[in-house]
Tab-separated table of N, CA and C and ligand atoms in Angstrom:
chain	number	residue	atom	x	y	z
O	1	MET	N	-31.120	-33.929	-3.309
O	1	MET	CA	-30.301	-33.273	-3.270
O	1	MET	C	-30.951	-31.913	-2.361
O	2	ALA	N	-29.925	-31.430	-1.464
O	2	ALA	CA	-30.005	-30.108	-0.864
O	2	ALA	C	-29.750	-29.050	-1.612
O	3	ASP	N	-30.548	-27.755	-1.995
O	3	ASP	CA	-30.542	-26.745	-2.764
O	3	ASP	C	-29.218	-26.373	-2.570
O	4	LYS	N	-28.332	-25.639	-4.169
O	4	LYS	CA	-26.964	-25.396	-3.654
O	4	LYS	C	-27.392	-23.525	-3.391
O	5	LYS	N	-26.639	-23.537	-2.517
O	5	LYS	CA	-26.712	-21.585	-2.791
O	5	LYS	C	-26.052	-21.386	-3.811
O	6	ARG	N	-26.761	-20.078	-4.068
O	6	ARG	CA	-26.385	-19.321	-5.630
O	6	ARG	C	-25.467	-18.021	-5.111
O	7	THR	N	-24.755	-18.009	-5.378
O	7	THR	CA	-23.715	-16.689	-5.022
O	7	THR	C	-23.189	-16.031	-5.882
O	8	ALA	N	-23.469	-14.672	-6.195
O	8	ALA	CA	-22.785	-13.889	-6.990
O	8	ALA	C	-21.399	-12.986	-6.729
O	9	ILE	N	-20.969	-12.557	-7.281
O	9	ILE	CA	-19.733	-11.702	-6.868
O	9	ILE	C	-20.230	-10.178	-7.481
O	10	TYR	N	-20.096	-8.990	-6.487
O	10	TYR	CA	-20.075	-7.881	-7.342
O	10	TYR	C	-18.680	-7.522	-7.477
O	11	PRO	N	-17.964	-7.606	-8.355
O	11	PRO	CA	-16.372	-6.806	-7.898
O	11	PRO	C	-16.659	-5.263	-8.442
O	12	GLY	N	-15.298	-4.542	-8.277
O	12	GLY	CA	-15.350	-3.206	-8.168
O	12	GLY	C	-14.449	-2.333	-7.392
O	13	SER	N	-14.002	-1.051	-8.038
O	13	SER	CA	-13.205	-0.526	-6.857
O	13	SER	C	-13.875	0.103	-5.651
O	14	PHE	N	-15.084	0.176	-5.700
O	14	PHE	CA	-15.765	1.067	-4.798
O	14	PHE	C	-14.880	2.217	-4.097
O	15	ASP	N	-15.085	3.265	-5.032
O	15	ASP	CA	-13.687	4.094	-4.525
O	15	ASP	C	-14.722	5.369	-4.060
O	16	PRO	N	-15.462	5.649	-3.564
O	16	PRO	CA	-16.161	4.743	-2.676
O	16	PRO	C	-17.371	4.160	-3.057
O	17	LEU	N	-18.244	3.560	-2.138
O	17	LEU	CA	-19.758	3.229	-2.900
O	17	LEU	C	-20.702	4.348	-2.807
O	18	THR	N	-21.396	3.703	-3.577
O	18	THR	CA	-22.193	4.910	-3.858
O	18	THR	C	-23.853	4.209	-3.843
O	19	ASN	N	-25.024	5.386	-4.028
O	19	ASN	CA	-26.222	4.656	-3.810
O	19	ASN	C	-26.490	3.468	-4.710
O	20	GLY	N	-25.794	4.225	-6.292
O	20	GLY	CA	-25.945	3.448	-7.418
O	20	GLY	C	-25.770	1.990	-7.325
O	21	HIS	N	-24.155	1.572	-6.433
O	21	HIS	CA	-24.073	0.568	-6.343
O	21	HIS	C	-24.955	-0.272	-5.359
O	22	ILE	N	-25.270	0.209	-4.475
O	22	ILE	CA	-26.672	-0.399	-3.609
O	22	ILE	C	-27.462	-0.901	-4.168
O	23	ASP	N	-28.052	0.122	-5.127
O	23	ASP	CA	-29.167	-0.396	-6.072
O	23	ASP	C	-29.047	-1.973	-6.680
O	24	ILE	N	-27.775	-1.809	-6.970
O	24	ILE	CA	-27.574	-3.248	-8.168
O	24	ILE	C	-27.656	-4.133	-7.096
O	25	ILE	N	-26.908	-3.906	-5.865
O	25	ILE	CA	-26.389	-4.999	-4.539
O	25	ILE	C	-28.106	-5.936	-4.594
O	26	VAL	N	-28.844	-4.854	-3.942
O	26	VAL	CA	-30.179	-5.462	-3.722
O	26	VAL	C	-30.848	-5.876	-4.876
O	27	ARG	N	-30.782	-5.311	-6.164
O	27	ARG	CA	-31.198	-6.012	-7.061
O	27	ARG	C	-31.120	-7.335	-7.615
O	28	ALA	N	-29.691	-7.698	-7.100
O	28	ALA	CA	-28.972	-8.991	-7.793
O	28	ALA	C	-29.318	-9.832	-6.505
O	29	LEU	N	-29.891	-9.424	-5.045
O	29	LEU	CA	-30.352	-10.181	-4.468
O	29	LEU	C	-31.504	-10.805	-4.387
O	30	ASP	N	-32.147	-10.081	-5.481
O	30	ASP	CA	-33.371	-10.701	-6.014
O	30	ASP	C	-33.296	-12.193	-7.067
O	31	ILE	N	-32.049	-11.985	-7.291
O	31	ILE	CA	-31.891	-13.325	-8.406
O	31	ILE	C	-30.864	-14.190	-7.442
O	32	PHE	N	-29.963	-13.728	-6.613
O	32	PHE	CA	-28.833	-14.577	-5.911
O	32	PHE	C	-29.586	-14.664	-4.720
O	33	ASP	N	-29.080	-15.828	-4.272
O	33	ASP	CA	-29.031	-16.141	-2.512
O	33	ASP	C	-28.138	-15.225	-1.835
O	34	GLU	N	-27.365	-14.951	-2.242
O	34	GLU	CA	-26.134	-13.914	-1.630
O	34	GLU	C	-25.397	-13.536	-2.603
O	35	VAL	N	-24.423	-12.240	-2.270
O	35	VAL	CA	-23.609	-11.487	-3.061
O	35	VAL	C	-22.686	-11.098	-2.463
O	36	ILE	N	-21.520	-11.289	-2.677
O	36	ILE	CA	-20.199	-10.662	-1.904
O	36	ILE	C	-19.777	-9.918	-2.705
O	37	VAL	N	-19.627	-8.445	-2.094
O	37	VAL	CA	-19.109	-7.362	-2.852
O	37	VAL	C	-17.403	-7.541	-2.464
O	38	ALA	N	-16.710	-7.626	-3.754
O	38	ALA	CA	-15.433	-7.700	-3.498
O	38	ALA	C	-14.713	-6.738	-4.267
O	39	VAL	N	-13.802	-6.011	-3.142
O	39	VAL	CA	-12.876	-4.832	-3.587
O	39	VAL	C	-12.002	-5.171	-4.047
O	40	LEU	N	-11.742	-4.627	-5.604
O	40	LEU	CA	-10.214	-5.211	-5.918
O	40	LEU	C	-9.378	-4.086	-5.237
O	41	CYS	N	-8.003	-5.401	-5.308
O	41	CYS	CA	-6.781	-4.732	-4.411
O	41	CYS	C	-5.723	-4.309	-5.624
O	42	ASN	N	-6.000	-3.247	-5.964
O	42	ASN	CA	-4.984	-2.584	-6.696
O	42	ASN	C	-4.221	-1.560	-6.369
O	43	PRO	N	-2.526	-2.222	-6.177
O	43	PRO	CA	-1.745	-0.935	-5.714
O	43	PRO	C	-1.354	-0.058	-7.067
O	44	SER	N	-1.832	-0.595	-8.094
O	44	SER	CA	-1.175	0.491	-8.951
O	44	SER	C	-2.236	1.644	-9.195
O	45	LYS	N	-3.347	1.589	-9.000
O	45	LYS	CA	-4.769	2.411	-9.021
O	45	LYS	C	-4.610	3.500	-8.149
O	46	LYS	N	-4.435	4.446	-7.974
O	46	LYS	CA	-4.411	5.696	-6.553
O	46	LYS	C	-5.904	5.709	-6.432
O	47	ALA	N	-6.210	5.291	-5.157
O	47	ALA	CA	-7.326	5.658	-4.512
O	47	ALA	C	-7.671	6.675	-3.500
O	48	LEU	N	-9.019	7.311	-3.325
O	48	LEU	CA	-8.619	7.803	-2.428
O	48	LEU	C	-9.056	7.492	-1.139
O	49	PHE	N	-9.852	6.182	-1.028
O	49	PHE	CA	-9.791	5.598	0.640
O	49	PHE	C	-9.062	4.351	0.392
O	50	THR	N	-8.617	4.070	1.655
O	50	THR	CA	-7.779	2.776	1.709
O	50	THR	C	-8.476	1.266	1.247
O	51	MET	N	-8.326	0.201	1.261
O	51	MET	CA	-9.009	-0.722	0.976
O	51	MET	C	-9.499	-0.795	2.223
O	52	GLU	N	-8.884	-0.897	3.228
O	52	GLU	CA	-9.922	-1.044	4.617
O	52	GLU	C	-10.707	0.207	4.884
O	53	GLU	N	-10.419	1.083	4.718
O	53	GLU	CA	-11.870	1.958	4.620
O	53	GLU	C	-12.773	1.569	3.695
O	54	ARG	N	-12.544	1.159	2.404
O	54	ARG	CA	-13.288	0.791	1.216
O	54	ARG	C	-14.486	-0.198	1.784
O	55	VAL	N	-14.086	-1.481	2.655
O	55	VAL	CA	-14.953	-2.566	2.975
O	55	VAL	C	-15.218	-1.939	4.036
O	56	GLU	N	-15.015	-1.535	5.521
O	56	GLU	CA	-15.884	-0.804	6.127
O	56	GLU	C	-16.889	0.269	5.769
O	57	MET	N	-16.722	0.463	4.926
O	57	MET	CA	-18.142	1.523	4.538
O	57	MET	C	-18.993	1.103	3.748
O	58	ILE	N	-18.756	-0.056	3.304
O	58	ILE	CA	-19.585	-1.029	2.660
O	58	ILE	C	-20.300	-2.176	3.654
O	59	LYS	N	-19.585	-2.506	4.380
O	59	LYS	CA	-20.092	-3.368	5.638
O	59	LYS	C	-20.776	-2.282	6.524
O	60	GLN	N	-20.312	-1.120	6.495
O	60	GLN	CA	-21.319	-0.364	7.183
O	60	GLN	C	-22.739	-0.132	6.989
O	61	SER	N	-22.194	0.279	5.766
O	61	SER	CA	-24.106	0.558	4.859
O	61	SER	C	-25.143	-0.604	4.849
O	62	PHE	N	-24.434	-1.975	4.713
O	62	PHE	CA	-25.638	-2.964	5.198
O	62	PHE	C	-25.566	-3.606	6.395
O	63	ASN	N	-24.665	-3.526	7.138
O	63	ASN	CA	-24.724	-3.602	8.671
O	63	ASN	C	-25.726	-5.189	8.984
O	64	GLY	N	-25.161	-6.304	8.216
O	64	GLY	CA	-25.769	-7.691	8.750
O	64	GLY	C	-27.370	-7.628	8.151
O	65	THR	N	-27.572	-6.418	7.490
O	65	THR	CA	-29.237	-6.870	6.980
O	65	THR	C	-29.986	-7.365	5.837
O	66	LYS	N	-28.589	-7.925	5.414
O	66	LYS	CA	-29.078	-8.677	4.143
O	66	LYS	C	-27.931	-9.522	3.369
O	67	PRO	N	-27.920	-10.741	2.949
O	67	PRO	CA	-27.159	-11.469	2.831
O	67	PRO	C	-25.917	-10.914	1.789
O	68	VAL	N	-25.290	-10.042	2.627
O	68	VAL	CA	-24.390	-9.699	1.546
O	68	VAL	C	-23.080	-9.563	2.443
O	69	LEU	N	-22.286	-10.150	1.769
O	69	LEU	CA	-20.668	-10.398	2.506
O	69	LEU	C	-19.605	-9.354	1.657
O	70	VAL	N	-18.821	-9.059	2.328
O	70	VAL	CA	-17.686	-7.847	1.686
O	70	VAL	C	-16.352	-8.507	1.958
O	71	ASP	N	-15.551	-8.252	0.780
O	71	ASP	CA	-14.226	-8.829	0.820
O	71	ASP	C	-12.816	-8.400	0.050
O	72	SER	N	-12.133	-8.253	0.136
O	72	SER	CA	-11.224	-8.024	-1.128
O	72	SER	C	-10.620	-9.130	-1.802
O	73	PHE	N	-10.288	-8.707	-2.829
O	73	PHE	CA	-9.498	-9.735	-3.820
O	73	PHE	C	-8.025	-9.191	-4.762
O	74	GLY	N	-7.266	-9.678	-5.299
O	74	GLY	CA	-6.024	-9.492	-5.772
O	74	GLY	C	-5.932	-10.370	-6.904
O	75	GLY	N	-5.433	-10.198	-8.065
O	75	GLY	CA	-5.441	-11.078	-9.015
O	75	GLY	C	-6.707	-11.166	-10.080
O	76	LEU	N	-6.970	-12.331	-10.860
O	76	LEU	CA	-7.988	-12.523	-11.855
O	76	LEU	C	-9.259	-12.904	-10.968
O	77	LEU	N	-10.559	-11.793	-11.609
O	77	LEU	CA	-11.750	-11.717	-10.652
O	77	LEU	C	-12.436	-13.392	-11.061
O	78	VAL	N	-11.516	-14.303	-12.022
O	78	VAL	CA	-12.332	-15.444	-12.310
O	78	VAL	C	-11.851	-16.238	-11.444
O	79	ASP	N	-10.762	-16.567	-10.611
O	79	ASP	CA	-10.178	-17.323	-9.900
O	79	ASP	C	-10.533	-16.916	-8.731
O	80	TYR	N	-10.912	-15.900	-8.342
O	80	TYR	CA	-11.304	-15.273	-7.015
O	80	TYR	C	-13.228	-16.048	-6.937
O	81	ALA	N	-13.679	-15.924	-8.127
O	81	ALA	CA	-15.041	-16.235	-8.269
O	81	ALA	C	-15.276	-17.427	-8.052
O	82	LYS	N	-14.553	-18.429	-8.800
O	82	LYS	CA	-14.193	-19.887	-8.291
O	82	LYS	C	-13.824	-20.371	-7.112
O	83	MET	N	-13.052	-19.484	-6.213
O	83	MET	CA	-12.832	-20.106	-5.252
O	83	MET	C	-13.899	-20.015	-4.071
O	84	LYS	N	-14.621	-18.905	-4.334
O	84	LYS	CA	-16.129	-18.506	-3.478
O	84	LYS	C	-17.394	-19.425	-4.258
O	85	ASN	N	-17.092	-20.240	-5.224
O	85	ASN	CA	-18.002	-21.309	-5.465
O	85	ASN	C	-19.211	-20.625	-6.159
O	86	ALA	N	-18.828	-19.331	-7.064
O	86	ALA	CA	-19.726	-18.159	-7.374
O	86	ALA	C	-20.349	-18.872	-8.851
O	87	VAL	N	-21.356	-18.130	-8.910
O	87	VAL	CA	-21.840	-18.613	-10.310
O	87	VAL	C	-21.898	-17.673	-11.319
O	88	ALA	N	-22.098	-16.153	-10.667
O	88	ALA	CA	-21.721	-14.995	-11.615
O	88	ALA	C	-21.327	-14.273	-11.225
O	89	ILE	N	-21.011	-13.224	-12.216
O	89	ILE	CA	-20.388	-11.822	-11.599
O	89	ILE	C	-21.268	-10.837	-11.876
O	90	ILE	N	-21.877	-10.169	-11.256
O	90	ILE	CA	-22.520	-9.217	-11.277
O	90	ILE	C	-22.092	-7.663	-11.788
O	91	ARG	N	-22.347	-6.760	-13.023
O	91	ARG	CA	-21.628	-5.565	-13.152
O	91	ARG	C	-22.770	-4.654	-13.239
O	92	GLY	N	-23.204	-3.177	-12.918
O	92	GLY	CA	-23.993	-2.379	-13.768
O	92	GLY	C	-23.539	-1.574	-14.460
O	93	MET	N	-24.508	-1.175	-15.493
O	93	MET	CA	-24.293	-0.795	-16.494
O	93	MET	C	-25.041	0.598	-17.035
O	94	ARG	N	-24.528	1.475	-16.915
O	94	ARG	CA	-25.127	3.080	-16.692
O	94	ARG	C	-25.375	3.394	-18.291
O	95	ALA	N	-24.567	4.107	-18.900
O	95	ALA	CA	-25.049	4.257	-20.256
O	95	ALA	C	-24.198	3.682	-21.135
O	96	THR	N	-24.390	3.693	-22.797
O	96	THR	CA	-23.648	3.333	-23.938
O	96	THR	C	-22.451	3.109	-23.689
O	97	SER	N	-22.093	3.963	-22.752
O	97	SER	CA	-20.564	4.152	-22.839
O	97	SER	C	-19.860	3.140	-21.989
O	98	ASP	N	-20.622	3.001	-20.956
O	98	ASP	CA	-19.772	1.650	-20.160
O	98	ASP	C	-19.892	0.695	-20.870
O	99	PHE	N	-20.843	0.399	-21.941
O	99	PHE	CA	-20.607	-1.084	-22.570
O	99	PHE	C	-19.239	-1.672	-23.314
O	100	GLU	N	-18.666	-0.966	-23.868
O	100	GLU	CA	-17.996	-1.312	-24.785
O	100	GLU	C	-16.627	-2.207	-23.668
O	101	SER	N	-16.379	-1.520	-22.543
O	101	SER	CA	-15.525	-2.207	-21.518
O	101	SER	C	-15.799	-3.043	-21.009
O	102	GLU	N	-17.233	-3.296	-20.717
O	102	GLU	CA	-17.823	-4.038	-19.780
O	102	GLU	C	-18.044	-5.712	-20.742
O	103	PHE	N	-18.341	-5.169	-22.007
O	103	PHE	CA	-18.082	-6.114	-23.131
O	103	PHE	C	-16.641	-6.635	-23.411
O	104	GLN	N	-15.660	-6.230	-23.140
O	104	GLN	CA	-14.492	-6.571	-23.344
O	104	GLN	C	-13.967	-7.361	-22.105
O	105	MET	N	-14.359	-6.998	-20.803
O	105	MET	CA	-14.031	-7.271	-19.637
O	105	MET	C	-14.891	-9.086	-19.897
O	106	ALA	N	-16.427	-8.824	-20.219
O	106	ALA	CA	-16.829	-10.304	-19.930
O	106	ALA	C	-16.185	-10.998	-20.639
O	107	LEU	N	-16.281	-10.529	-21.718
O	107	LEU	CA	-15.607	-11.801	-22.796
O	107	LEU	C	-14.332	-12.034	-22.387
O	108	MET	N	-13.404	-11.654	-21.819
O	108	MET	CA	-12.108	-11.845	-21.306
O	108	MET	C	-12.396	-12.937	-20.361
O	109	ASN	N	-13.473	-12.353	-19.388
O	109	ASN	CA	-13.676	-13.469	-18.277
O	109	ASN	C	-14.218	-14.538	-18.638
O	110	ARG	N	-15.092	-14.698	-19.793
O	110	ARG	CA	-15.802	-16.032	-20.443
O	110	ARG	C	-14.787	-17.042	-21.037
O	111	LYS	N	-13.936	-16.030	-21.788
O	111	LYS	CA	-12.642	-17.094	-21.949
O	111	LYS	C	-12.100	-17.616	-20.943
O	112	LEU	N	-11.589	-16.774	-20.249
O	112	LEU	CA	-10.837	-17.848	-18.687
O	112	LEU	C	-11.758	-18.735	-18.007
O	113	ASN	N	-13.101	-18.533	-17.628
O	113	ASN	CA	-13.819	-19.426	-17.278
O	113	ASN	C	-15.144	-19.699	-17.846
O	114	LYS	N	-15.504	-20.526	-18.283
O	114	LYS	CA	-16.657	-20.513	-18.981
O	114	LYS	C	-17.832	-21.024	-17.658
O	115	LYS	N	-17.572	-21.056	-16.928
O	115	LYS	CA	-18.588	-21.426	-15.875
O	115	LYS	C	-18.779	-20.456	-14.815
O	116	VAL	N	-18.316	-18.836	-15.218
O	116	VAL	CA	-19.089	-18.011	-14.297
O	116	VAL	C	-19.258	-17.275	-15.337
O	117	GLN	N	-20.954	-16.920	-14.794
O	117	GLN	CA	-21.614	-16.032	-16.006
O	117	GLN	C	-21.643	-14.574	-15.556
O	118	SER	N	-21.467	-13.889	-16.522
O	118	SER	CA	-21.660	-12.138	-16.233
O	118	SER	C	-22.761	-11.695	-16.295
O	119	ILE	N	-23.420	-10.998	-15.684
O	119	ILE	CA	-24.525	-10.346	-15.355
O	119	ILE	C	-24.855	-9.149	-15.557
O	120	PHE	N	-25.447	-8.464	-16.654
O	120	PHE	CA	-25.353	-7.095	-16.265
O	120	PHE	C	-27.131	-6.505	-15.765
O	121	LEU	N	-26.729	-5.372	-14.453
O	121	LEU	CA	-27.776	-5.008	-14.639
O	121	LEU	C	-28.128	-3.631	-14.923
O	122	MET	N	-29.488	-3.346	-15.584
O	122	MET	CA	-29.127	-1.657	-16.139
O	122	MET	C	-29.493	-0.908	-14.214
O	123	THR	N	-28.314	0.316	-14.253
O	123	THR	CA	-28.677	1.161	-13.522
O	123	THR	C	-29.663	1.730	-13.586
O	124	GLY	N	-30.623	1.734	-12.227
O	124	GLY	CA	-31.887	2.521	-12.167
O	124	GLY	C	-31.385	3.694	-12.277
O	125	PHE	N	-32.681	4.286	-12.990
O	125	PHE	CA	-32.617	5.361	-13.527
O	125	PHE	C	-32.340	6.648	-13.067
O	126	ARG	N	-32.448	6.279	-11.174
O	126	ARG	CA	-32.116	7.756	-10.890
O	126	ARG	C	-30.343	7.968	-10.464
O	127	TRP	N	-29.735	6.719	-10.655
O	127	TRP	CA	-28.171	6.729	-10.720
O	127	TRP	C	-27.601	6.901	-11.696
O	128	ILE	N	-28.311	7.058	-12.918
O	128	ILE	CA	-27.467	6.699	-14.658
O	128	ILE	C	-26.297	7.752	-14.137
O	129	PHE	N	-26.294	8.711	-13.873
O	129	PHE	CA	-25.428	10.047	-14.121
O	129	PHE	C	-24.081	9.830	-12.710
O	130	THR	N	-24.604	9.053	-11.408
O	130	THR	CA	-23.725	9.184	-10.157
O	130	THR	C	-22.343	8.280	-10.841
O	131	SER	N	-21.238	8.417	-10.694
O	131	SER	CA	-20.239	7.679	-10.333
O	131	SER	C	-19.273	8.084	-9.248
O	132	SER	N	-18.284	7.182	-8.567
O	132	SER	CA	-17.673	7.342	-7.659
O	132	SER	C	-16.673	8.754	-7.952
O	133	SER	N	-16.529	8.879	-8.934
O	133	SER	CA	-15.529	9.970	-9.608
O	133	SER	C	-15.854	11.062	-9.465
O	134	ILE	N	-17.184	10.896	-10.090
O	134	ILE	CA	-18.076	12.190	-9.955
O	134	ILE	C	-18.519	13.027	-8.436
O	135	ILE	N	-18.911	12.151	-7.736
O	135	ILE	CA	-19.306	12.079	-6.641
O	135	ILE	C	-17.982	12.963	-5.597
O	136	LYS	N	-17.068	11.969	-5.524
O	136	LYS	CA	-15.621	12.516	-5.498
O	136	LYS	C	-15.539	14.000	-5.344
O	137	GLU	N	-15.470	14.046	-6.894
O	137	GLU	CA	-14.927	15.113	-7.339
O	137	GLU	C	-16.039	16.861	-6.569
O	138	ALA	N	-17.290	16.246	-6.589
O	138	ALA	CA	-18.465	17.339	-5.868
O	138	ALA	C	-18.083	17.357	-4.585
O	139	ALA	N	-17.628	16.262	-3.997
O	139	ALA	CA	-17.592	16.185	-2.394
O	139	ALA	C	-16.326	17.169	-2.010
O	140	GLN	N	-15.173	17.204	-3.273
O	140	GLN	CA	-13.975	18.311	-2.984
O	140	GLN	C	-14.308	19.601	-2.609
O	141	PHE	N	-15.333	19.848	-3.593
O	141	PHE	CA	-15.545	21.364	-3.563
O	141	PHE	C	-16.812	21.835	-3.136
O	142	GLY	N	-17.332	20.824	-2.213
O	142	GLY	CA	-17.974	21.220	-0.914
O	142	GLY	C	-19.895	21.030	-1.542
O	143	GLY	N	-19.936	20.261	-2.928
O	143	GLY	CA	-20.647	20.008	-3.240
O	143	GLY	C	-21.823	18.816	-2.253
O	144	ASP	N	-23.431	19.214	-2.367
O	144	ASP	CA	-24.197	17.899	-1.423
O	144	ASP	C	-24.133	16.483	-2.377
O	145	ILE	N	-23.378	15.623	-1.731
O	145	ILE	CA	-23.702	14.453	-2.351
O	145	ILE	C	-24.570	13.534	-1.525
O	146	SER	N	-25.186	13.730	-0.569
O	146	SER	CA	-25.755	13.201	0.372
O	146	SER	C	-27.014	12.142	-0.311
O	147	GLU	N	-27.365	12.889	-1.059
O	147	GLU	CA	-28.760	11.743	-1.608
O	147	GLU	C	-28.064	10.850	-2.881
O	148	MET	N	-26.833	10.647	-2.931
O	148	MET	CA	-26.087	9.655	-3.596
O	148	MET	C	-25.282	8.610	-3.128
O	149	VAL	N	-24.964	8.815	-1.870
O	149	VAL	CA	-24.126	7.839	-1.138
O	149	VAL	C	-24.822	7.402	0.260
O	150	PRO	N	-24.822	6.143	1.194
O	150	PRO	CA	-25.049	6.152	1.939
O	150	PRO	C	-24.561	6.744	3.207
O	151	GLU	N	-24.855	6.996	4.190
O	151	GLU	CA	-24.372	8.252	5.403
O	151	GLU	C	-22.979	7.637	5.903
O	152	ALA	N	-22.563	6.358	5.878
O	152	ALA	CA	-21.278	6.236	6.041
O	152	ALA	C	-20.527	6.987	5.153
O	153	VAL	N	-20.755	6.707	3.766
O	153	VAL	CA	-19.876	7.525	3.152
O	153	VAL	C	-19.970	8.838	2.771
O	154	LYS	N	-20.627	9.011	2.895
O	154	LYS	CA	-20.919	10.181	3.385
O	154	LYS	C	-19.860	11.200	4.414
O	155	LEU	N	-20.216	10.088	5.563
O	155	LEU	CA	-19.233	11.116	6.598
O	155	LEU	C	-18.000	10.658	6.316
O	156	LYS	N	-17.574	9.783	5.665
O	156	LYS	CA	-16.205	9.687	5.564
O	156	LYS	C	-15.487	10.711	4.411
O	157	LEU	N	-16.648	10.957	3.316
O	157	LEU	CA	-16.265	12.357	2.414
O	157	LEU	C	-16.007	13.011	2.990
O	158	MET	N	-16.451	13.493	4.302
O	158	MET	CA	-16.992	15.100	5.184
O	158	MET	C	-15.144	15.014	5.716
O	159	GLU	N	-15.046	13.803	6.291
O	159	GLU	CA	-13.640	13.487	6.994
O	159	GLU	C	-12.686	13.709	6.102
O	160	LYS	N	-12.577	13.101	4.556
O	160	LYS	CA	-11.360	13.563	3.639
O	160	LYS	C	-11.624	14.505	3.006
O	161	TYR	N	-12.463	15.802	3.003
O	161	TYR	CA	-12.159	17.091	2.445
O	161	TYR	C	-13.581	17.710	3.575
O	162	PRO	N	-12.822	17.979	4.931
O	162	PRO	CA	-13.801	19.165	5.533
O	162	PRO	C	-13.697	20.508	4.788
O	163	PRO	N	-14.202	21.302	5.264
O	163	PRO	CA	-14.863	22.523	4.627
O	163	PRO	C	-13.511	23.359	4.725
O	164	LYS	N	-12.263	23.306	5.898
O	164	LYS	CA	-11.195	23.932	5.244
O	164	LYS	C	-10.136	23.465	4.214
O	165	LYS	N	-10.678	22.400	4.106
O	165	LYS	CA	-9.291	21.993	2.935
O	165	LYS	C	-10.342	21.693	1.670
O	166	ARG	N	-11.197	21.973	1.659
O	166	ARG	CA	-11.971	21.977	0.326
O	166	ARG	C	-11.278	22.775	-0.747
O	167	ASN	N	-11.033	22.603	-1.818
O	167	ASN	CA	-10.555	23.390	-2.744
O	167	ASN	C	-11.200	24.471	-3.452
O	168	GLU	N	-12.084	25.413	-2.792
O	168	GLU	CA	-13.188	26.115	-3.092
O	168	GLU	C	-12.806	27.797	-3.506
H	1	PNS	O1	-14.965	-0.520	-10.444
H	1	PNS	P1	-14.358	-0.859	-11.736
H	1	PNS	O2	-13.173	-0.232	-11.341
H	1	PNS	O3	-14.919	-0.701	-12.964
H	1	PNS	O4	-14.204	-2.262	-11.359
H	1	PNS	C1	-13.279	-3.049	-12.733
H	1	PNS	C2	-12.776	-4.676	-12.308
H	1	PNS	C3	-12.207	-4.782	-10.779
H	1	PNS	C4	-14.094	-5.212	-12.036
H	1	PNS	C5	-11.794	-5.306	-12.706
H	1	PNS	O5	-10.667	-4.304	-13.178
H	1	PNS	C6	-11.179	-6.567	-12.369
H	1	PNS	O6	-11.962	-7.506	-12.965
H	1	PNS	N1	-9.700	-6.812	-12.092
H	1	PNS	C7	-9.536	-8.154	-11.858
H	1	PNS	C8	-8.321	-8.620	-12.931
H	1	PNS	C9	-9.069	-9.272	-13.781
H	1	PNS	O7	-9.610	-10.291	-13.912
H	1	PNS	N2	-8.549	-9.177	-14.908
H	1	PNS	C10	-9.437	-9.969	-16.189
H	1	PNS	C11	-10.560	-9.317	-16.607
H	1	PNS	S1	-10.748	-7.957	-17.422
């Protein structure tokens, strides 16, 4: 029997993608054959970047160099995972503060579909204090975020917050 490709879904808001996310994706590729980065389409959550911008920034950051696919999804994550024949959902865990909500989400996903496993990867030490929100805040006030995001994201943040538009 031919080997079955093992696909994992890495879901999130990715508003925007950070180097912490990239670290998780690259490490997930040590375990899975392919990772689908799935951006949640949630019209009720106000995002800085449009869905198209978020997807495009992720695509540019990988640029076909790795078996990483980028997509968007709406509705239940487990339904999307099933549609993509994924065997796992990957989530990064930073500090203990992430634990409770991640635990709750994993239990709900398991209740909804026992065939998809939730796998948690501990964030790389370097990225423990980074989050999309804090990076956006720093960028808004002119902080140097170049070490925390890929180049494509840095350029887009500079476009959103050009020096004269920053709330300094
Ligand atoms: O980057 P985020 O905002 O922490 O990602 C949250 C995400 C997208 C993983 C979560 O909100 C999600 O899976 N939403 C889809 C709706 C769903 O399946 N809900 C039930 C399980 S919580």
